[in-house]
Every structure is written in C-alpha cells, then in structure tokens.
Short mmCIF file of C-alpha atoms in Angstrom, two decimals:
data_model
loop_
_atom_site.label_atom_id
_atom_site.label_comp_id
_atom_site.label_asym_id
_atom_site.label_seq_id
_atom_site.Cartn_x
_atom_site.Cartn_y
_atom_site.Cartn_z
CA MET U 25 -0.02 -0.04 0.08
CA SER U 26 1.39 3.44 -0.98
CA ILE U 27 1.97 6.15 1.54
CA GLY U 28 -0.47 8.25 -0.22
CA ASN U 29 -3.10 5.47 0.26
CA ALA U 30 -2.11 5.33 3.86
CA TRP U 31 -3.02 9.05 4.25
CA SER U 32 -6.35 8.38 2.56
CA LEU U 33 -7.21 5.46 4.80
CA GLY U 34 -6.20 7.76 7.54
CA ILE U 35 -7.57 11.41 7.52
CA PHE U 36 -9.99 10.84 4.59
CA ALA U 37 -11.38 7.54 5.75
CA LEU U 38 -12.01 8.66 9.25
CA VAL U 39 -15.20 10.45 8.14
CA GLN U 40 -16.58 7.12 7.03
CA LYS U 41 -16.37 5.90 10.81
CA GLY U 42 -17.51 9.32 12.04
CA SER U 43 -20.72 10.73 13.41
CA ASN U 44 -24.02 11.05 11.55
CA ARG U 45 -23.79 14.89 11.65
CA LYS U 46 -24.39 15.69 7.92
CA ALA U 47 -24.93 19.36 7.21
CA LYS U 48 -26.96 20.26 4.00
CA PHE U 49 -24.51 22.03 1.85
CA SER U 50 -24.99 23.33 -1.71
CA GLN U 51 -21.91 24.50 -3.70
CA LEU U 52 -21.85 27.43 -6.05
CA SER U 53 -19.45 27.41 -8.82
CA CYS U 54 -16.41 29.98 -8.67
CA GLN U 55 -13.24 29.61 -10.58
CA SER U 56 -10.50 30.09 -7.86
CA ASP U 57 -12.37 30.46 -4.53
CA THR U 58 -15.44 28.34 -3.85
CA LEU U 59 -18.52 29.98 -2.31
CA TYR U 60 -20.58 27.68 -0.11
CA ARG U 61 -24.06 28.14 1.25
CA LEU U 62 -25.33 26.24 4.26
CA SER U 63 -28.91 25.26 3.53
CA ARG U 64 -31.10 28.19 2.66
CA VAL U 65 -29.25 31.63 2.46
CA ILE U 66 -30.05 34.80 0.91
CA ASP U 67 -28.33 35.91 -2.23
CA SER U 68 -27.07 39.12 -1.17
CA ARG U 69 -26.48 41.20 2.00
CA GLU U 70 -29.99 42.56 3.36
CA ALA U 71 -30.15 46.27 3.01
CA PRO U 72 -30.26 47.94 6.51
CA PRO U 73 -33.55 49.15 7.74
CA PRO U 74 -34.23 52.78 6.91
CA GLN U 75 -33.45 55.47 9.44
CA ALA U 76 -36.32 57.91 10.47
CA PRO U 77 -35.80 61.23 8.85
CA ASP U 78 -34.81 64.35 10.87
CA VAL U 79 -33.58 62.60 14.00
CA GLU U 80 -30.12 61.74 15.41
CA PRO U 81 -28.76 58.37 14.60
CA GLN U 82 -31.19 55.97 16.60
CA PRO U 83 -29.74 54.57 19.67
CA LEU U 84 -32.32 51.74 20.05
CA LEU U 85 -32.58 48.91 17.72
CA ILE U 86 -35.79 46.90 18.46
CA SER U 87 -36.30 43.23 17.30
CA THR U 88 -39.83 42.31 16.35
CA PRO U 89 -41.40 39.21 14.86
CA ALA U 90 -41.66 41.33 11.43
CA GLY U 91 -37.68 41.95 11.59
CA LEU U 92 -35.47 44.47 12.89
CA HIS U 93 -37.03 47.92 13.73
CA PHE U 94 -35.21 51.19 14.50
CA LEU U 95 -36.49 53.40 17.28
CA SER U 96 -35.88 57.00 17.95
CA ARG U 97 -35.92 58.16 21.46
CA TYR U 98 -38.68 60.51 20.34
CA SER U 99 -40.93 57.75 19.03
CA GLY U 100 -42.94 56.98 22.22
CA THR U 101 -45.84 55.37 20.26
CA GLU U 102 -43.60 53.11 18.55
CA GLU U 103 -42.10 52.17 21.98
CA LYS U 104 -45.50 51.12 23.41
CA ARG U 105 -45.91 48.96 20.43
CA PHE U 106 -42.67 47.21 20.22
CA GLY U 107 -41.60 46.94 23.71
CA LYS U 108 -39.99 49.01 26.53
CA MET U 109 -37.91 48.96 29.54
CA ASN U 110 -40.53 49.11 32.23
CA GLU U 111 -41.65 45.40 31.52
CA GLU U 112 -41.00 41.90 32.97
CA TYR U 113 -38.74 39.68 30.81
CA ASP U 114 -37.80 36.04 31.34
CA VAL U 115 -34.28 36.74 30.30
CA ILE U 116 -32.21 39.89 29.88
CA VAL U 117 -29.00 39.63 27.79
CA LEU U 118 -26.33 42.18 27.98
CA GLY U 119 -23.63 42.57 25.36
CA THR U 120 -24.14 41.41 21.70
CA GLY U 121 -21.06 39.23 21.29
CA LEU U 122 -21.51 35.90 19.55
CA THR U 123 -21.90 33.93 22.65
CA GLU U 124 -24.71 36.30 23.93
CA CYS U 125 -26.47 36.40 20.57
CA ILE U 126 -26.54 32.67 20.38
CA LEU U 127 -28.01 32.32 23.75
CA SER U 128 -30.49 35.09 23.17
CA GLY U 129 -31.73 33.23 19.87
CA ILE U 130 -31.81 29.96 21.64
CA MET U 131 -33.89 31.20 24.51
CA SER U 132 -36.28 33.05 22.07
CA VAL U 133 -36.74 29.75 20.31
CA LYS U 134 -37.70 28.08 23.70
CA GLY U 135 -40.47 30.73 24.03
CA LYS U 136 -38.74 32.91 26.53
CA LYS U 137 -39.52 36.68 26.48
CA VAL U 138 -35.96 38.08 25.96
CA LEU U 139 -34.69 41.68 26.19
CA HIS U 140 -31.17 42.15 24.66
CA MET U 141 -29.20 45.36 25.30
CA ASP U 142 -25.68 46.61 24.52
CA ARG U 143 -23.91 49.61 25.73
CA ASN U 144 -22.35 49.84 22.14
CA SER U 145 -24.00 51.19 19.00
CA TYR U 146 -22.96 48.15 16.90
CA TYR U 147 -23.19 44.43 17.17
CA GLY U 148 -20.52 42.04 18.14
CA ALA U 149 -18.86 43.33 21.21
CA GLU U 150 -15.47 41.91 21.68
CA SER U 151 -16.22 39.65 18.46
CA ALA U 152 -17.28 42.65 16.21
CA SER U 153 -16.04 43.47 12.63
CA ILE U 154 -14.96 47.09 12.34
CA THR U 155 -15.90 49.19 9.49
CA PRO U 156 -15.04 51.58 8.02
CA LEU U 157 -11.38 51.22 8.16
CA GLU U 158 -11.29 54.80 9.51
CA ASP U 159 -12.87 53.50 12.63
CA LEU U 160 -10.17 50.81 13.12
CA TYR U 161 -7.58 53.59 13.18
CA LYS U 162 -9.54 55.34 15.84
CA ARG U 163 -10.09 52.25 17.93
CA PHE U 164 -6.19 51.81 18.09
CA ASN U 165 -5.55 55.54 18.40
CA LEU U 166 -3.60 55.67 15.27
CA PRO U 167 -2.98 59.29 13.99
CA GLY U 168 -4.35 60.38 10.74
CA ASN U 169 -6.51 58.60 8.36
CA PRO U 170 -5.77 55.39 6.27
CA PRO U 171 -3.62 56.16 3.16
CA GLU U 172 -5.27 56.35 -0.25
CA SER U 173 -3.68 53.06 -1.16
CA MET U 174 -5.95 51.12 1.13
CA GLY U 175 -9.01 52.00 -1.00
CA LYS U 176 -12.33 53.03 0.48
CA GLY U 177 -12.82 52.70 3.97
CA ARG U 178 -16.24 51.10 3.50
CA ASP U 179 -14.74 48.28 1.70
CA TRP U 180 -13.16 46.84 5.11
CA ASN U 181 -14.72 44.72 7.70
CA VAL U 182 -11.81 43.88 10.03
CA ASP U 183 -12.42 41.20 12.75
CA LEU U 184 -11.18 41.88 16.26
CA ILE U 185 -11.11 38.22 17.12
CA PRO U 186 -9.44 35.92 14.53
CA LYS U 187 -11.52 32.55 14.11
CA PHE U 188 -12.78 30.14 11.48
CA LEU U 189 -15.66 27.66 11.61
CA MET U 190 -14.96 24.04 11.62
CA ALA U 191 -16.98 22.76 8.73
CA ASN U 192 -18.64 20.01 10.72
CA GLY U 193 -18.28 21.60 14.14
CA GLN U 194 -20.97 22.75 16.79
CA LEU U 195 -21.32 26.23 15.37
CA VAL U 196 -22.16 25.06 11.91
CA ARG U 197 -24.74 22.75 13.40
CA MET U 198 -26.46 25.69 15.35
CA LEU U 199 -26.43 27.74 12.09
CA LEU U 200 -28.03 25.03 10.13
CA ILE U 201 -30.69 23.99 12.82
CA THR U 202 -31.63 27.50 13.58
CA GLN U 203 -31.71 28.64 9.86
CA VAL U 204 -29.47 31.40 10.58
CA THR U 205 -27.78 30.27 7.39
CA ARG U 206 -30.25 32.14 5.34
CA TYR U 207 -28.44 35.37 6.15
CA LEU U 208 -24.93 34.07 5.51
CA ASP U 209 -22.64 33.14 2.81
CA PHE U 210 -19.34 31.41 3.43
CA LYS U 211 -16.09 30.52 1.69
CA VAL U 212 -13.82 27.51 2.47
CA ILE U 213 -10.40 28.58 3.75
CA GLU U 214 -7.81 27.47 1.15
CA GLY U 215 -5.30 25.88 3.15
CA SER U 216 -3.87 24.96 6.48
CA TYR U 217 -0.24 25.16 7.34
CA VAL U 218 2.07 24.12 10.02
CA TYR U 219 5.44 25.85 11.01
CA LYS U 220 8.48 23.57 11.27
CA ALA U 221 12.19 24.59 11.77
CA GLY U 222 11.49 28.18 10.53
CA LYS U 223 9.45 27.16 7.33
CA ILE U 224 5.77 26.44 6.78
CA TYR U 225 4.45 23.44 5.36
CA LYS U 226 0.92 22.61 3.95
CA VAL U 227 -1.11 20.24 6.06
CA PRO U 228 -1.81 17.64 3.42
CA SER U 229 -5.48 17.62 2.26
CA THR U 230 -5.12 15.13 -0.75
CA GLU U 231 -3.41 11.77 -1.28
CA THR U 232 -1.09 13.43 -3.73
CA GLU U 233 -0.20 16.10 -1.08
CA ALA U 234 0.32 13.25 1.62
CA LEU U 235 2.80 11.40 -0.66
CA SER U 236 5.01 14.36 -1.57
CA SER U 237 4.83 16.23 1.87
CA SER U 238 8.12 16.54 3.70
CA LEU U 239 6.50 16.93 6.89
CA MET U 240 7.38 13.53 7.83
CA GLY U 241 9.77 10.89 6.61
CA LEU U 242 9.00 7.76 5.04
CA PHE U 243 9.06 5.53 8.24
CA GLU U 244 7.23 8.24 10.13
CA LYS U 245 4.65 8.14 7.69
CA ARG U 246 4.12 4.35 7.90
CA ARG U 247 3.68 4.38 11.67
CA PHE U 248 1.43 7.57 11.54
CA ARG U 249 -0.76 5.65 8.98
CA LYS U 250 -1.26 3.00 11.67
CA LEU U 251 -2.35 5.65 14.16
CA LEU U 252 -5.02 7.19 11.64
CA ILE U 253 -6.34 3.74 10.78
CA PHE U 254 -6.65 2.94 14.46
CA ILE U 255 -8.61 6.26 15.06
CA ALA U 256 -10.60 5.61 11.80
CA ASN U 257 -11.82 2.31 13.14
CA PHE U 258 -12.24 3.41 16.91
CA ASP U 259 -15.72 3.17 18.16
CA GLU U 260 -16.23 3.90 21.85
CA ASN U 261 -19.16 1.45 22.04
CA ASP U 262 -17.24 -1.44 20.43
CA PRO U 263 -14.38 -2.92 22.48
CA LYS U 264 -13.10 -4.80 19.45
CA THR U 265 -12.04 -1.61 17.95
CA MET U 266 -10.11 -0.44 21.05
CA GLU U 267 -7.11 -2.68 20.85
CA GLY U 268 -6.75 -2.89 24.59
CA VAL U 269 -7.11 0.95 24.95
CA ASP U 270 -9.47 2.37 27.66
CA PRO U 271 -10.58 5.66 26.16
CA HIS U 272 -11.33 7.18 29.54
CA LYS U 273 -8.07 6.20 31.31
CA THR U 274 -5.30 5.50 28.62
CA THR U 275 -3.44 8.85 27.96
CA MET U 276 -2.60 10.24 24.66
CA ARG U 277 0.96 9.96 25.43
CA ALA U 278 0.49 6.23 25.83
CA ILE U 279 -1.23 6.05 22.50
CA PHE U 280 1.58 7.86 20.76
CA GLN U 281 4.05 5.42 22.34
CA LYS U 282 1.84 2.48 21.26
CA PHE U 283 2.51 3.57 17.70
CA ASN U 284 6.07 4.50 18.16
CA LEU U 285 5.61 8.01 17.10
CA ASP U 286 8.36 10.64 17.55
CA GLN U 287 8.11 14.24 19.07
CA GLU U 288 7.63 15.96 15.54
CA VAL U 289 4.75 13.59 14.47
CA MET U 290 3.19 14.05 18.07
CA ASP U 291 3.28 17.84 17.71
CA PHE U 292 1.81 17.81 14.25
CA THR U 293 -1.04 15.39 15.32
CA GLY U 294 -1.78 17.28 18.50
CA HIS U 295 -1.43 20.65 17.30
CA SER U 296 -2.46 20.59 13.63
CA LEU U 297 -5.12 18.13 13.65
CA ALA U 298 -6.51 17.95 17.27
CA LEU U 299 -5.89 21.83 17.36
CA TYR U 300 -4.58 21.87 20.97
CA ARG U 301 -2.84 25.02 22.20
CA THR U 302 -0.57 23.20 24.61
CA ASP U 303 0.71 19.73 25.43
CA GLU U 304 -1.42 19.29 28.59
CA TYR U 305 -3.67 16.91 26.50
CA LEU U 306 -0.68 14.36 26.56
CA ASP U 307 -1.40 13.18 29.88
CA GLN U 308 -5.28 13.29 29.74
CA PRO U 309 -7.61 10.37 28.58
CA CYS U 310 -7.17 9.77 24.79
CA ILE U 311 -10.92 10.05 24.02
CA GLU U 312 -10.92 13.78 23.58
CA THR U 313 -8.13 13.68 21.29
CA ILE U 314 -9.58 11.02 19.15
CA ASN U 315 -12.80 12.86 18.83
CA ARG U 316 -11.06 16.08 17.94
CA ILE U 317 -9.23 14.20 15.02
CA LYS U 318 -12.42 12.87 14.01
CA LEU U 319 -13.97 16.29 13.73
CA TYR U 320 -10.89 17.64 11.93
CA SER U 321 -11.27 14.80 9.27
CA GLU U 322 -15.12 15.23 8.99
CA SER U 323 -14.55 18.93 8.40
CA LEU U 324 -11.83 18.48 5.93
CA ALA U 325 -13.99 15.82 4.10
CA ARG U 326 -16.58 18.48 3.28
CA TYR U 327 -14.46 20.37 0.92
CA GLY U 328 -10.88 18.95 0.60
CA LYS U 329 -8.89 22.24 0.74
CA SER U 330 -9.06 22.72 4.63
CA PRO U 331 -11.61 21.85 7.39
CA TYR U 332 -12.37 25.83 8.00
CA LEU U 333 -15.16 28.13 6.69
CA TYR U 334 -15.38 31.81 6.92
CA PRO U 335 -18.42 34.10 6.37
CA LEU U 336 -18.45 36.82 3.85
CA TYR U 337 -18.35 40.29 5.17
CA GLY U 338 -16.66 39.11 8.49
CA LEU U 339 -17.41 37.31 11.65
CA GLY U 340 -19.54 40.31 12.82
CA GLU U 341 -22.14 38.83 10.49
CA LEU U 342 -22.60 35.73 13.03
CA PRO U 343 -24.04 37.64 15.91
CA GLN U 344 -26.25 39.71 13.67
CA GLY U 345 -27.63 36.52 12.21
CA PHE U 346 -28.60 35.04 15.54
CA ALA U 347 -30.06 38.42 16.47
CA ARG U 348 -32.39 38.04 13.55
CA LEU U 349 -33.26 34.70 14.94
CA SER U 350 -34.35 36.29 18.24
CA ALA U 351 -36.17 38.74 16.25
CA ILE U 352 -38.17 36.25 14.66
CA TYR U 353 -39.23 34.64 17.79
CA GLY U 354 -40.17 38.03 19.38
CA GLY U 355 -36.93 39.13 21.09
CA THR U 356 -36.40 42.71 21.59
CA TYR U 357 -33.03 44.45 21.01
CA MET U 358 -31.62 47.93 22.28
CA LEU U 359 -28.24 49.03 21.23
CA ASN U 360 -26.53 52.09 22.46
CA LYS U 361 -28.23 51.62 25.67
CA PRO U 362 -26.16 52.54 28.88
CA ILE U 363 -26.24 49.97 31.79
CA ASP U 364 -26.53 51.97 34.99
CA GLU U 365 -27.01 49.00 37.43
CA ILE U 366 -27.82 45.08 37.58
CA VAL U 367 -30.51 45.11 40.27
CA VAL U 368 -29.94 42.21 42.72
CA GLU U 369 -32.43 41.47 45.82
CA ASN U 370 -31.45 38.87 48.35
CA GLY U 371 -28.70 37.68 46.18
CA LYS U 372 -30.77 37.06 43.12
CA VAL U 373 -31.05 39.32 39.96
CA VAL U 374 -34.33 40.94 39.50
CA GLY U 375 -33.64 43.55 36.79
CA VAL U 376 -31.43 45.94 34.94
CA LYS U 377 -31.46 49.66 35.34
CA SER U 378 -30.89 51.93 32.36
CA GLU U 379 -31.31 55.72 32.30
CA GLY U 380 -33.78 55.66 35.25
CA GLU U 381 -35.94 52.76 34.03
CA ILE U 382 -35.74 49.18 35.28
CA ALA U 383 -36.50 46.19 33.18
CA ARG U 384 -37.20 43.27 35.38
CA CYS U 385 -36.02 39.64 34.68
CA LYS U 386 -35.72 36.12 36.26
CA GLN U 387 -32.30 35.42 34.61
CA LEU U 388 -29.50 37.51 33.08
CA ILE U 389 -26.82 36.53 30.57
CA CYS U 390 -23.87 38.88 29.98
CA ASP U 391 -20.26 39.12 29.05
CA PRO U 392 -17.62 39.64 31.85
CA SER U 393 -17.29 43.42 31.15
CA TYR U 394 -20.86 44.03 32.65
CA VAL U 395 -20.11 42.11 35.81
CA MET U 396 -16.26 42.31 36.56
CA ASP U 397 -16.75 41.87 40.33
CA ARG U 398 -18.04 38.26 39.69
CA THR U 399 -15.23 37.28 37.35
CA LYS U 400 -11.55 36.60 37.62
CA LYS U 401 -8.59 37.01 35.30
CA VAL U 402 -7.45 33.75 33.85
CA GLY U 403 -4.69 35.18 31.36
CA GLN U 404 -4.17 37.45 28.39
CA VAL U 405 -4.09 37.08 24.62
CA ILE U 406 -2.06 39.25 22.13
CA ARG U 407 -3.62 39.67 18.85
CA VAL U 408 -1.90 41.60 15.97
CA ILE U 409 -4.10 42.80 12.94
CA CYS U 410 -1.76 43.06 9.97
CA ILE U 411 -2.76 44.77 6.61
CA LEU U 412 -0.85 43.39 3.64
CA SER U 413 -0.70 43.93 -0.02
CA HIS U 414 0.27 40.30 -0.82
CA PRO U 415 -0.73 36.89 0.08
CA ILE U 416 1.46 35.18 2.73
CA ALA U 417 4.87 33.81 1.24
CA ASN U 418 5.09 29.98 0.37
CA THR U 419 1.28 29.44 0.33
CA GLY U 420 1.03 29.53 -3.45
CA GLY U 421 -0.69 32.78 -3.81
CA ILE U 422 -3.89 31.78 -2.01
CA ASN U 423 -6.35 34.32 -0.80
CA SER U 424 -6.99 32.75 2.60
CA CYS U 425 -5.20 30.23 5.04
CA GLN U 426 -4.38 29.28 8.63
CA ILE U 427 -0.84 28.81 10.07
CA ILE U 428 -0.14 27.00 13.26
CA ILE U 429 3.07 27.46 14.96
CA PRO U 430 3.43 24.65 17.48
CA GLN U 431 4.72 25.69 20.93
CA ASN U 432 7.70 23.17 20.74
CA GLN U 433 8.89 24.88 17.48
CA VAL U 434 9.54 28.11 19.25
CA ASN U 435 10.20 27.07 22.73
CA ARG U 436 6.78 28.25 24.21
CA LYS U 437 3.99 26.73 26.15
CA HIS U 438 1.24 27.83 23.82
CA ASP U 439 0.87 27.61 20.03
CA ILE U 440 0.87 30.94 17.92
CA TYR U 441 -1.85 31.15 15.33
CA VAL U 442 -2.17 33.20 12.05
CA CYS U 443 -5.56 33.59 10.25
CA MET U 444 -5.44 35.30 6.86
CA ILE U 445 -8.44 36.44 4.93
CA SER U 446 -8.69 38.90 1.98
CA PHE U 447 -10.65 40.76 -0.36
CA ALA U 448 -12.07 37.67 -1.76
CA HIS U 449 -14.10 37.57 1.51
CA ASN U 450 -15.43 41.07 1.17
CA VAL U 451 -13.38 42.12 4.35
CA ALA U 452 -10.64 44.30 2.44
CA ALA U 453 -10.06 46.57 -0.37
CA GLN U 454 -9.38 44.89 -3.84
CA GLY U 455 -5.78 43.37 -3.71
CA LYS U 456 -5.57 43.71 0.11
CA TYR U 457 -5.18 40.96 2.60
CA ILE U 458 -5.74 40.85 6.43
CA ALA U 459 -3.57 38.37 8.64
CA ILE U 460 -4.22 38.15 12.41
CA ALA U 461 -1.61 36.68 14.54
CA SER U 462 -2.61 35.60 18.04
CA THR U 463 -1.32 33.64 21.14
CA THR U 464 -1.66 33.37 24.83
CA VAL U 465 0.61 35.78 26.63
CA GLU U 466 3.39 34.19 28.56
CA THR U 467 6.00 36.98 29.41
CA ASN U 468 6.21 40.75 29.97
CA ASP U 469 7.06 41.18 26.26
CA PRO U 470 4.06 39.94 24.29
CA GLU U 471 5.11 41.36 20.95
CA LYS U 472 8.43 39.42 21.10
CA GLU U 473 6.43 36.43 21.77
CA ILE U 474 4.39 36.82 18.63
CA LYS U 475 7.39 37.79 16.35
CA PRO U 476 7.73 34.32 14.77
CA ALA U 477 4.40 34.92 13.28
CA LEU U 478 4.91 38.46 12.17
CA ASP U 479 8.13 37.44 10.38
CA LEU U 480 5.98 35.18 8.22
CA LEU U 481 3.96 38.07 7.07
CA GLU U 482 6.47 40.76 6.07
CA PRO U 483 6.10 43.31 4.49
CA ILE U 484 3.49 44.41 6.61
CA GLU U 485 1.65 47.60 5.68
CA GLN U 486 0.01 48.52 8.84
CA LYS U 487 -0.17 46.68 12.29
CA PHE U 488 -2.83 47.20 15.03
CA VAL U 489 -1.58 45.37 18.30
CA SER U 490 -4.02 44.57 21.25
CA ILE U 491 -3.42 42.64 24.66
CA SER U 492 -6.59 41.59 25.99
CA ASP U 493 -7.40 40.30 29.52
CA GLN U 494 -9.22 37.10 29.63
CA TYR U 495 -11.97 36.44 32.31
CA ALA U 496 -13.90 33.48 33.60
CA PRO U 497 -16.79 33.73 35.88
CA THR U 498 -16.53 33.19 39.77
CA ASP U 499 -20.14 33.24 40.06
CA MET U 500 -21.88 30.23 38.12
CA GLY U 501 -25.40 31.64 38.54
CA THR U 502 -26.74 28.86 40.63
CA ASP U 503 -28.09 31.39 43.32
CA SER U 504 -27.78 34.71 41.60
CA GLN U 505 -29.23 33.40 38.29
CA ILE U 506 -26.55 35.67 36.56
CA PHE U 507 -24.82 33.75 33.81
CA ILE U 508 -21.47 35.09 32.69
CA SER U 509 -19.61 34.05 29.47
CA ARG U 510 -16.04 33.46 29.12
CA SER U 511 -13.68 35.55 27.24
CA TYR U 512 -12.78 34.52 23.75
CA ASP U 513 -9.51 32.43 23.80
CA ALA U 514 -6.64 32.17 21.24
CA THR U 515 -8.04 29.34 19.45
CA THR U 516 -8.80 29.85 15.81
CA HIS U 517 -12.02 28.01 15.76
CA PHE U 518 -15.31 28.32 17.78
CA GLU U 519 -15.45 24.88 19.44
CA THR U 520 -14.63 26.35 22.84
CA THR U 521 -17.12 29.16 22.41
CA CYS U 522 -19.90 26.62 21.61
CA ASP U 523 -18.81 24.50 24.63
CA ASP U 524 -19.18 27.61 26.81
CA ILE U 525 -22.64 28.23 25.30
CA LYS U 526 -23.85 24.76 26.14
CA ASP U 527 -22.38 24.99 29.60
CA ILE U 528 -24.41 28.18 30.28
CA PHE U 529 -27.50 26.59 28.70
CA ARG U 530 -27.07 23.67 31.14
CA ARG U 531 -26.70 25.94 34.05
CA MET U 532 -29.74 27.98 33.20
CA THR U 533 -32.17 25.24 32.36
CA GLY U 534 -30.82 22.28 34.25
CA SER U 535 -30.82 20.20 31.06
CA GLU U 536 -28.13 19.45 28.39
CA PHE U 537 -28.16 21.42 25.13
CA ASP U 538 -30.24 19.30 22.61
CA PHE U 539 -29.74 19.81 18.83
CA ALA U 540 -32.82 17.73 18.16
CA GLU U 541 -34.92 19.99 20.49
CA MET U 542 -33.78 23.16 18.47
CA GLU U 543 -34.67 21.29 15.27
CA ARG U 544 -38.00 20.53 16.51
CA GLY U 545 -38.56 24.19 17.60
CA LYS U 546 -37.46 25.44 14.20
CA GLN U 547 -40.04 23.22 12.50
CA ASP U 548 -42.73 24.59 14.94
CA ILE U 549 -42.26 28.01 13.30
CA PHE U 550 -41.21 27.24 9.72
CA GLY U 551 -43.17 23.97 9.11
CA ASP U 552 -41.97 22.14 5.97
CA ALA U 553 -40.33 25.26 4.76
CA ALA U 554 -37.62 24.55 7.52
CA GLU U 555 -36.44 21.49 5.76
#
C-alpha cells in the first residue's frame, strides 16, 4: 500500500467512521475560491432598515417578529407597540458578542421573553467586525487616516477576534438547525499550514499532497498511518476496535508510544489536527483527542482544501444572524443603551436599570465586562491585525489560510496562530489581505512572543496590536441567576465558544443542550419550509 493511500485510509477514511452529523451544503461554482451556502441563504446582503428622517442616529434597535426595527428616543408610540424597559422579561442579555447572541436566539426559540441590550452602537462586542477602516484607526489610537492606497474605508470589515468555523463543528450545526444560514454566505479557507524549523508546510489535504509532503519521513508516515487507521476504526461502543485501550483512562501520550511516534509527529497530530494549544492533552484520557481528530477529518472531508469556513463580510455577521433569529421569535433589542446597574435583591438578579428605568427579569446573561466583580482574570491574549498587499509567502498565492506554529517549535508553552483572509471575502479593499496573529501571553514582552508569526507576514503595511485580558466567571449563577460568558480564547475556531454556550445553557435550564430539540422548535415555526 502506498504512503499516499495510507494517508487516504487515515484522514479521509476517518469520516466514514464518524458521526452522523451531516450538514445540508450546496456549492456555487467559482473559478478560484469556492462559495458555499449552508442550507437556505439569501443571495446578497440585506439592506439595513431605513432610519427615521430628521432625527439623530437611533440609539435603540428593536427586534420584532416582523424583523429589525429602529426606534428613536422620540418615538414613544412606537415604543409602546414594540416593547419598552418597564416590563418584565424571562431573560435579559447584556452584550451582543457571539456567545450572548446565540444564547439570546436559543432562549427566544424556547419561548422565553427576551430583552437584549448593549452599551455599544454596533453588534459583536469583543467579537465585532470594524467598518469603516477609519474606525479601526480610531479604535487603536493611530494618528491620521488610512492612506489612499488602502482604498475606500467602507470596503473593510476587520475582525477583532480571528477565528474560523469548523465545517462539521458545533457552530455550523447551530447555524443550520436555527436557519441562521439564510443570512450568511461562506467560503472555504484555502489551506492549512504548520510551522516547522523556520518554514511553513501545507497540512496535506489530498493523497498526492500526503505522498509528497516533507512534514514526515518515510518511516514516520508508515507509523502515522497506523495511528490514523486505529482512530478511523475506533468506536467507543465497540471494544473490538479499541485494541486494549481504555479511552477514559489511557492517556494520549500512551497512544503515541503505542505507535512509536516521534516528537515531531506528536506535535503535528496534537496541534495541527486535534488543534490543542498546549501539550497538557498528552497526559489526559485519549478519547477527547480521538474525537477532535475525527472532527477535523469530517470537516476536511466536506471540501478537501481545509476544514475551515469563513463568512463573507466578516465574523460580525454571525452575531447579527442570531439577533435576527431572536427577532423572528419576538426578542427585543436595544443598542447604544447605557447600563446603570444590575439590580439584585436577596442575592438574586431581579432586573437591569438603564437611564432611570428598570427592566425586570428572572435570569441574566452577560459578558464579563458587565459584572467584573463576579469574574477572575485567567490570562491574556495578544492579537496583531496586519494589513498586507500580498498573500503570505510560500502559500502558493492563495487568498486565505491558517498557520499554526506549535509551541515546541519556538520554545513556548502555547501555540501561535495566524488567520489570513482577503478581499475575496469582502473584508478588505481589492488586492488587500488581512492576517491576524494571536497567542496566549506568557511573558512581559508579548510582541516579542508573537514575532515568529509576524516574520512570516513581512512586509506589513499596517499593524494594530491589542493585548486583552481573559476572564472566567467566579459566580456560576446557581443562586444569583446571573450567567456570565468566558472571554474568547486564542484558538482559531469556535468549538470552545460553543462549549461555553452549552455549559451556560445547562446551568440556566438544568438540562443539556439538545440539537434535536432546537430542530423541532424550528419546525414549529417554519413547518415544511424549514427542511
């Protein structure tokens, strides 16, 4: 059997033994960069709702069953019709980050009366896409305006948090089941790369690439093949497939030793396929790593180029899509709404005060910035947004890619990531590229830590550097009924975000998140048209 066939039996055969999660994908023909639509999607961006004449820009955005509806502070009759502060809600949500918007949509689908507020005038919070480009310069306190060479400011939609969607991951499932896909178009990321000894190498996505790849030598490929076939055949419910392995006790380190794999193959498997940020997984039960590799292979099998998808016009489209979901189910949205106080009585939340009015509630969902006294700092992430006039070197001139720099390659404890998108995704002016490097901060010199990634991107036309604190809740909401999301981590996918969403859902409702229940709820509203 050829080494190429060995790879095929491994990464590509894994999907044959995978789960039954099959998204409904349709493909639209493009010459160089394929556009994908998940289930039913609109053909173009929806025009924004018209603003009322002769008033200042509206601070309130109200969602109604008929869609999005702008309110002026002066339109009291409209407020009575579409909802107001001095009412009682089942759930109030503060912040329009992706986590909060997904939970708002889910709670609305479950029949809860939801009020969703944000102190900002835009969707996305920490996970927003910034437009126009002039606003990005202001946000990072850069003097002057962007040079004319960067084109029109409105051509840019720059993500603050760099992440892709796993094509067969949890977020795609949520998008499909809730039909938020009707508002979004996606493109597949064209390549996934891994850093080794100062160079980047393509993670093989075809049999031919596997055969010619210099990531591994001949003997390493043979041993790696055996590991992949073991994972492809592995079934937690069938002891015959386990080869004496206890998936909940045997560590991943022991699995690597079982197949006599060297350190470089371990790094490649754990960081490029299982997408771990550190090596802590090596001494944990192997079942999680096996499932992660299966997810990678299932996602890769969708398209072949890479396992990742990216929405046109930027990640800021995702929270807006789930806001529309909440609107369909009667949710109420208020943007640019100052939050004066979270009202707590006898240790339990009872409402939110804004501009002298109190909206009462039984439960509250929010991001850490609204309740800093109920969170703890758990780390920092450095992110560097880089504007380029060229694709990344040694990638074959593609318009999008991910690069993983494994920790051991640069003597670190955490991996470094690079996500590149471009004008092909309607996030940059023609001929321009956006590469965002990120990693978990380990020292007092974060910019030095991320230099190996920036060296791959030169020449860089403009950099925007941010160092963000990461927070986790100390109040889990059992008594207070305040449910706080976690800060977005340095990973380049949304699986950890979805884990946080499901954890909050479980604590709020006392039951596990059920994709099938969401499917039934969707059908109750859309009937046969939801299929």
